[in-house]
PDB file of C-alpha atoms in Angstrom:
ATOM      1  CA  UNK H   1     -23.407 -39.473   4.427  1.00 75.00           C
ATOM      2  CA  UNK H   2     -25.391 -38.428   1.199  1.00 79.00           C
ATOM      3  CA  UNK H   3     -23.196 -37.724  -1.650  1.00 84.00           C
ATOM      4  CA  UNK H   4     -23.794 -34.122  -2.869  1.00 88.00           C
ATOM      5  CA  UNK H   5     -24.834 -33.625  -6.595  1.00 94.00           C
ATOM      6  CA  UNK H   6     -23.807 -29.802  -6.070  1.00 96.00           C
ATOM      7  CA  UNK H   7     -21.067 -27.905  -4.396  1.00 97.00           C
ATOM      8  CA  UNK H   8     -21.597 -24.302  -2.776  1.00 97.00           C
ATOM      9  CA  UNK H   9     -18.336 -21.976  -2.763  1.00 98.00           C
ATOM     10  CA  UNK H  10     -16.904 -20.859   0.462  1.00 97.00           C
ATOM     11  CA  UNK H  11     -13.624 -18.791   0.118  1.00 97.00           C
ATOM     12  CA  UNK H  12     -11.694 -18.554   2.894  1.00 97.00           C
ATOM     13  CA  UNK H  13      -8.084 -17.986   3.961  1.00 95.00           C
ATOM     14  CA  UNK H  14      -8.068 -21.912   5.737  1.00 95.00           C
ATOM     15  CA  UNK H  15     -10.469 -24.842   6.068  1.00 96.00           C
ATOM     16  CA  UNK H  16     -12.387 -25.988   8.388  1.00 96.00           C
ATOM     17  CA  UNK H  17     -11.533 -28.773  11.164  1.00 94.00           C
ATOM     18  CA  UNK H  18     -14.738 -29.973  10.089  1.00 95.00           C
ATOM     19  CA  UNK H  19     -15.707 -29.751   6.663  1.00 96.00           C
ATOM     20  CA  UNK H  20     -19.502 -29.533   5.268  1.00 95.00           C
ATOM     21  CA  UNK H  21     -20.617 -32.023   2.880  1.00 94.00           C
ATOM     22  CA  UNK H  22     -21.485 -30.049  -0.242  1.00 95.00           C
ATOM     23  CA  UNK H  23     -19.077 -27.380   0.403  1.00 97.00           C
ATOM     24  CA  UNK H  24     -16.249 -26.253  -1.865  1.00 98.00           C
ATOM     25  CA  UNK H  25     -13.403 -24.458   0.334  1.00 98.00           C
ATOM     26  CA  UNK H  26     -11.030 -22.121  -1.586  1.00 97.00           C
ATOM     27  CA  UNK H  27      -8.271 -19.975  -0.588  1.00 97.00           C
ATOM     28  CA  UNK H  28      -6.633 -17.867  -2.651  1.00 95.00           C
ATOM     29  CA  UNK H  29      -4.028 -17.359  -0.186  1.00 95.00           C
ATOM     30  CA  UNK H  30      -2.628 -21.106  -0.475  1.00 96.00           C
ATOM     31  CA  UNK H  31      -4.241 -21.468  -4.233  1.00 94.00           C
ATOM     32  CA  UNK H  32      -5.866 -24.301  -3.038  1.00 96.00           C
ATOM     33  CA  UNK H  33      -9.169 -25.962  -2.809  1.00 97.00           C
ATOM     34  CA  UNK H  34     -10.720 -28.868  -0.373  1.00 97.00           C
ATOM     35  CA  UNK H  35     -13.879 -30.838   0.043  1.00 97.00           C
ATOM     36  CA  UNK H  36     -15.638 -33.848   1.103  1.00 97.00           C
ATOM     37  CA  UNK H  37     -15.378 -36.480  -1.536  1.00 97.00           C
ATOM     38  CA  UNK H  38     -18.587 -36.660  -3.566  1.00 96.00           C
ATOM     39  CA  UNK H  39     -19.371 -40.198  -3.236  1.00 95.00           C
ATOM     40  CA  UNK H  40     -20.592 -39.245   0.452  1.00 95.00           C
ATOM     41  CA  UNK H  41     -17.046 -41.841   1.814  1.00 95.00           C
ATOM     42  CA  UNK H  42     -16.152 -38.899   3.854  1.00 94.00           C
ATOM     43  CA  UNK H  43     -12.698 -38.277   2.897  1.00 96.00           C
ATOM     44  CA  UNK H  44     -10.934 -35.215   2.499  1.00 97.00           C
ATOM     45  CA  UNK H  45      -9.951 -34.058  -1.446  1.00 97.00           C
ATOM     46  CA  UNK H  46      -7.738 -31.490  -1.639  1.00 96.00           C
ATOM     47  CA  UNK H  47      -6.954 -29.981  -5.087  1.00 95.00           C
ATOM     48  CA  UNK H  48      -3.718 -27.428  -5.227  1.00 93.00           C
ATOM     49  CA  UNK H  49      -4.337 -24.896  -8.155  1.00 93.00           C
ATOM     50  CA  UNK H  50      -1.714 -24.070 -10.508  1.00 87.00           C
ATOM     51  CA  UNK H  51      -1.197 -24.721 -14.281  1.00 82.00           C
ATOM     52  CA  UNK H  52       0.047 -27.940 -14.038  1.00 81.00           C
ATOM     53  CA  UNK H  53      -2.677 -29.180 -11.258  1.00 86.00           C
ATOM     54  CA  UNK H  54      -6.195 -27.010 -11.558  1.00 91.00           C
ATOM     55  CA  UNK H  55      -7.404 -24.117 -12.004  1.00 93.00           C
ATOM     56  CA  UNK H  56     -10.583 -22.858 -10.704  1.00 95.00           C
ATOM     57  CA  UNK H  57     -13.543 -20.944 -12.512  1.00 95.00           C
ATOM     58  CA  UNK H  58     -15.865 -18.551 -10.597  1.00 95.00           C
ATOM     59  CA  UNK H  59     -18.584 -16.766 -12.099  1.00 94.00           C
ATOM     60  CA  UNK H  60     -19.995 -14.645  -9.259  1.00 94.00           C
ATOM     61  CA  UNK H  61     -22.103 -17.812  -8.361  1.00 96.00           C
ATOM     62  CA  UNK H  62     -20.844 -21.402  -8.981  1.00 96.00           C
ATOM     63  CA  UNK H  63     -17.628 -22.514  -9.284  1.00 96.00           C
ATOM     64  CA  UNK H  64     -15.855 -25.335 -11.763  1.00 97.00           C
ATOM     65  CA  UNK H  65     -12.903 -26.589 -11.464  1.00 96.00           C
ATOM     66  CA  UNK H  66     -10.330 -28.704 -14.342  1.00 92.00           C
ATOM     67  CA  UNK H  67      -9.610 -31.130 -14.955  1.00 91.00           C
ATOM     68  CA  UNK H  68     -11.574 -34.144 -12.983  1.00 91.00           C
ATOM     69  CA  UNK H  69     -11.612 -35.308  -9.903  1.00 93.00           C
ATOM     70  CA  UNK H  70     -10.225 -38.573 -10.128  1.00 89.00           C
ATOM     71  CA  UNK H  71      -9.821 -39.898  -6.001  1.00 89.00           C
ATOM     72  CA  UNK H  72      -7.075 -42.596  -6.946  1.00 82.00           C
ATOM     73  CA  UNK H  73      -5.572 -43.077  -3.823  1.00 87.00           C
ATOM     74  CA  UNK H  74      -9.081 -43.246  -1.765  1.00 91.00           C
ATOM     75  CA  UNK H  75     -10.506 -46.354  -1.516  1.00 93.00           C
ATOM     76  CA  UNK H  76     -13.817 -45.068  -3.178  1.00 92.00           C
ATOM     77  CA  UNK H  77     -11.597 -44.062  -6.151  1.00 90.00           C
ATOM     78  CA  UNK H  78     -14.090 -42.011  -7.287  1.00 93.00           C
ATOM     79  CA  UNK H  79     -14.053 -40.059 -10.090  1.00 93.00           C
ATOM     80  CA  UNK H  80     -16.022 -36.691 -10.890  1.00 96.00           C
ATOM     81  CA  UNK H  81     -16.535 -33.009 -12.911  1.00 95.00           C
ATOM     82  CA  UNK H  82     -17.116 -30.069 -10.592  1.00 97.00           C
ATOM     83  CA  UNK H  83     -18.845 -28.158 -13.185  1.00 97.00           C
ATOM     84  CA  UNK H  84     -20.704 -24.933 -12.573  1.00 97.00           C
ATOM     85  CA  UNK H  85     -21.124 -25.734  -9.125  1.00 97.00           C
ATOM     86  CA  UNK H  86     -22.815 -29.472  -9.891  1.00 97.00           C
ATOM     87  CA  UNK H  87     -20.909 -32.952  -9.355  1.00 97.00           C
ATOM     88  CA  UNK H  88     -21.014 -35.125 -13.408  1.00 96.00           C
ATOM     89  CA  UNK H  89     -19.875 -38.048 -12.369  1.00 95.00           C
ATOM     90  CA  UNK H  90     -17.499 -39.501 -14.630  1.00 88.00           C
ATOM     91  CA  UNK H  91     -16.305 -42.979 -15.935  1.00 80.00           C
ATOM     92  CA  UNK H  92     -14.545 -45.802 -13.981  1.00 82.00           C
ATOM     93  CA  UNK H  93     -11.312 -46.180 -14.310  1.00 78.00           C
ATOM     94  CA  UNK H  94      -9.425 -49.468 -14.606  1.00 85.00           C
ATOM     95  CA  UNK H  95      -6.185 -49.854 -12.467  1.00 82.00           C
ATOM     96  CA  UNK H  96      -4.204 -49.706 -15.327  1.00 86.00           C
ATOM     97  CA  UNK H  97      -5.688 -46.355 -16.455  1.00 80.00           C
ATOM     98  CA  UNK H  98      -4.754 -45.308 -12.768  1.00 77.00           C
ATOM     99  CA  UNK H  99      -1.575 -46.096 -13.002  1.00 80.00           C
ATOM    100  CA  UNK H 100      -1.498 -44.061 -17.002  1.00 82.00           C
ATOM    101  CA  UNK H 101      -2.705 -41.144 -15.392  1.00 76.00           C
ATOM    102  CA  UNK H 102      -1.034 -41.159 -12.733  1.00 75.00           C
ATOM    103  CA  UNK H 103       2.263 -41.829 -14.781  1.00 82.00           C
ATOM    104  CA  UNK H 104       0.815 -38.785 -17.180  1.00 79.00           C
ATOM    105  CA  UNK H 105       0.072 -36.190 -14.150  1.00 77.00           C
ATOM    106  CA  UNK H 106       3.793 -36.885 -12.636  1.00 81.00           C
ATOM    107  CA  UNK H 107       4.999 -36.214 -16.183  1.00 81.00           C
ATOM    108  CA  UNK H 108       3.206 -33.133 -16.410  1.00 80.00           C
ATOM    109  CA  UNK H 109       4.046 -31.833 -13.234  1.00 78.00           C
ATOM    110  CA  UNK H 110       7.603 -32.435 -14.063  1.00 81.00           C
ATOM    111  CA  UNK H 111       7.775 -30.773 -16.854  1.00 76.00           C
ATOM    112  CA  UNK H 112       6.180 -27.378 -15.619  1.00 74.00           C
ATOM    113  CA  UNK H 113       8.807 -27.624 -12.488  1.00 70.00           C
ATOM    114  CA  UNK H 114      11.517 -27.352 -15.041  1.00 73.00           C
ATOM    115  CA  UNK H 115      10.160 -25.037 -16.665  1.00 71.00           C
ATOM    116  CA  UNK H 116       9.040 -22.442 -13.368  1.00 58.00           C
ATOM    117  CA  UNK H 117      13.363 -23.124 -12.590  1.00 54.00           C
ATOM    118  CA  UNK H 118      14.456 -22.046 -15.896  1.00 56.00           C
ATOM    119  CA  UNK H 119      12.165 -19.408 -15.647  1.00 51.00           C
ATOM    120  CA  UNK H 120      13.732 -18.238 -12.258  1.00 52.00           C
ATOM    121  CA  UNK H 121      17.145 -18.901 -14.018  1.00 55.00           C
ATOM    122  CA  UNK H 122      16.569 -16.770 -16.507  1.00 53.00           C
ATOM    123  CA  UNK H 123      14.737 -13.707 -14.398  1.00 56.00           C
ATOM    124  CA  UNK H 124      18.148 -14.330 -12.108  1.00 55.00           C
ATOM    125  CA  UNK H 125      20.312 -13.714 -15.436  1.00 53.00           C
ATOM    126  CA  UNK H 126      18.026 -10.557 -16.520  1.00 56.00           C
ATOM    127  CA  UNK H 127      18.443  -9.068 -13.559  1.00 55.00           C
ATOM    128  CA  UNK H 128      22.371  -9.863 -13.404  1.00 46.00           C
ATOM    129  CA  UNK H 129      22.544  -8.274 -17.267  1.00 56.00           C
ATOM    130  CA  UNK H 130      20.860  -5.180 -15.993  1.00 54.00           C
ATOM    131  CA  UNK H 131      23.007  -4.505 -13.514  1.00 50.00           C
ATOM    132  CA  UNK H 132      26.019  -5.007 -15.682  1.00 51.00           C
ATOM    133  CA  UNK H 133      24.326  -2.525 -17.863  1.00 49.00           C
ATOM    134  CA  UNK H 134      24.083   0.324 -15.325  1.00 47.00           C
TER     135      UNK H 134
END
């Protein structure tokens, strides 16, 4: 397979059994995205969006989407931009940067967990108040 140096929106609901090389699948349903790894290894990438993952630019036209791609669990571990609808490859990362960001990502992930719980705690207290106040 070629690798792609560009990636073409398709929103849709779900993917495809079989995805297209130089696709970008989104659904907004399931806030998540999916493609064919850009190094043209075939493999599925799947990228959830939320604050503490990706999030997803569309302007009509292209898409981007941040932070990078970085395929650490592939055996390609490839790592790439999708910016304004074109693949920028990026650097290569050493095993132990892996592993930091990796370590970092977990962290960060964590940490905005906790915070979407005390969140809910605190919309589940707001509501309790109210109804006290009635």
């Amino acid at each position: 397979m070629t690798p792609p140096d560009t990636l073409r929106p398709i929103f849709t609901e779900t993917f495809p059994q079989t995805m297209d090389a130089g696709a970008l699948y989104i659904s907004i349903a399931y806030r998540t995205c999916s493609h064919l790894c850009c190094c043209g290894c075939g493999q599925e990438v799947v990228t959830p969006l939320s604050p503490a993952q990706w999030s997803l630019t569309y302007d009509g036209e292209n898409v981007s989407l941040t932070p990078s791609i970085g395929n650490w669990s592939l055996p390609c571990q490839s790592h790439y931009w999708i910016r304004d609808g074109r693949v920028r490859w990026s650097s290569r990362y050493t095993p132990a940067d892996i592993h930091q960001n990796q370590d970092r990502d977990r962290r960060l992930l964590a940490a905005h967990d906790r915070g979407e719980q005390r969140h809910r705690r605190m919309a589940r207290l707001r509501r309790h108040l109210r109804f006290w106040h009635s």
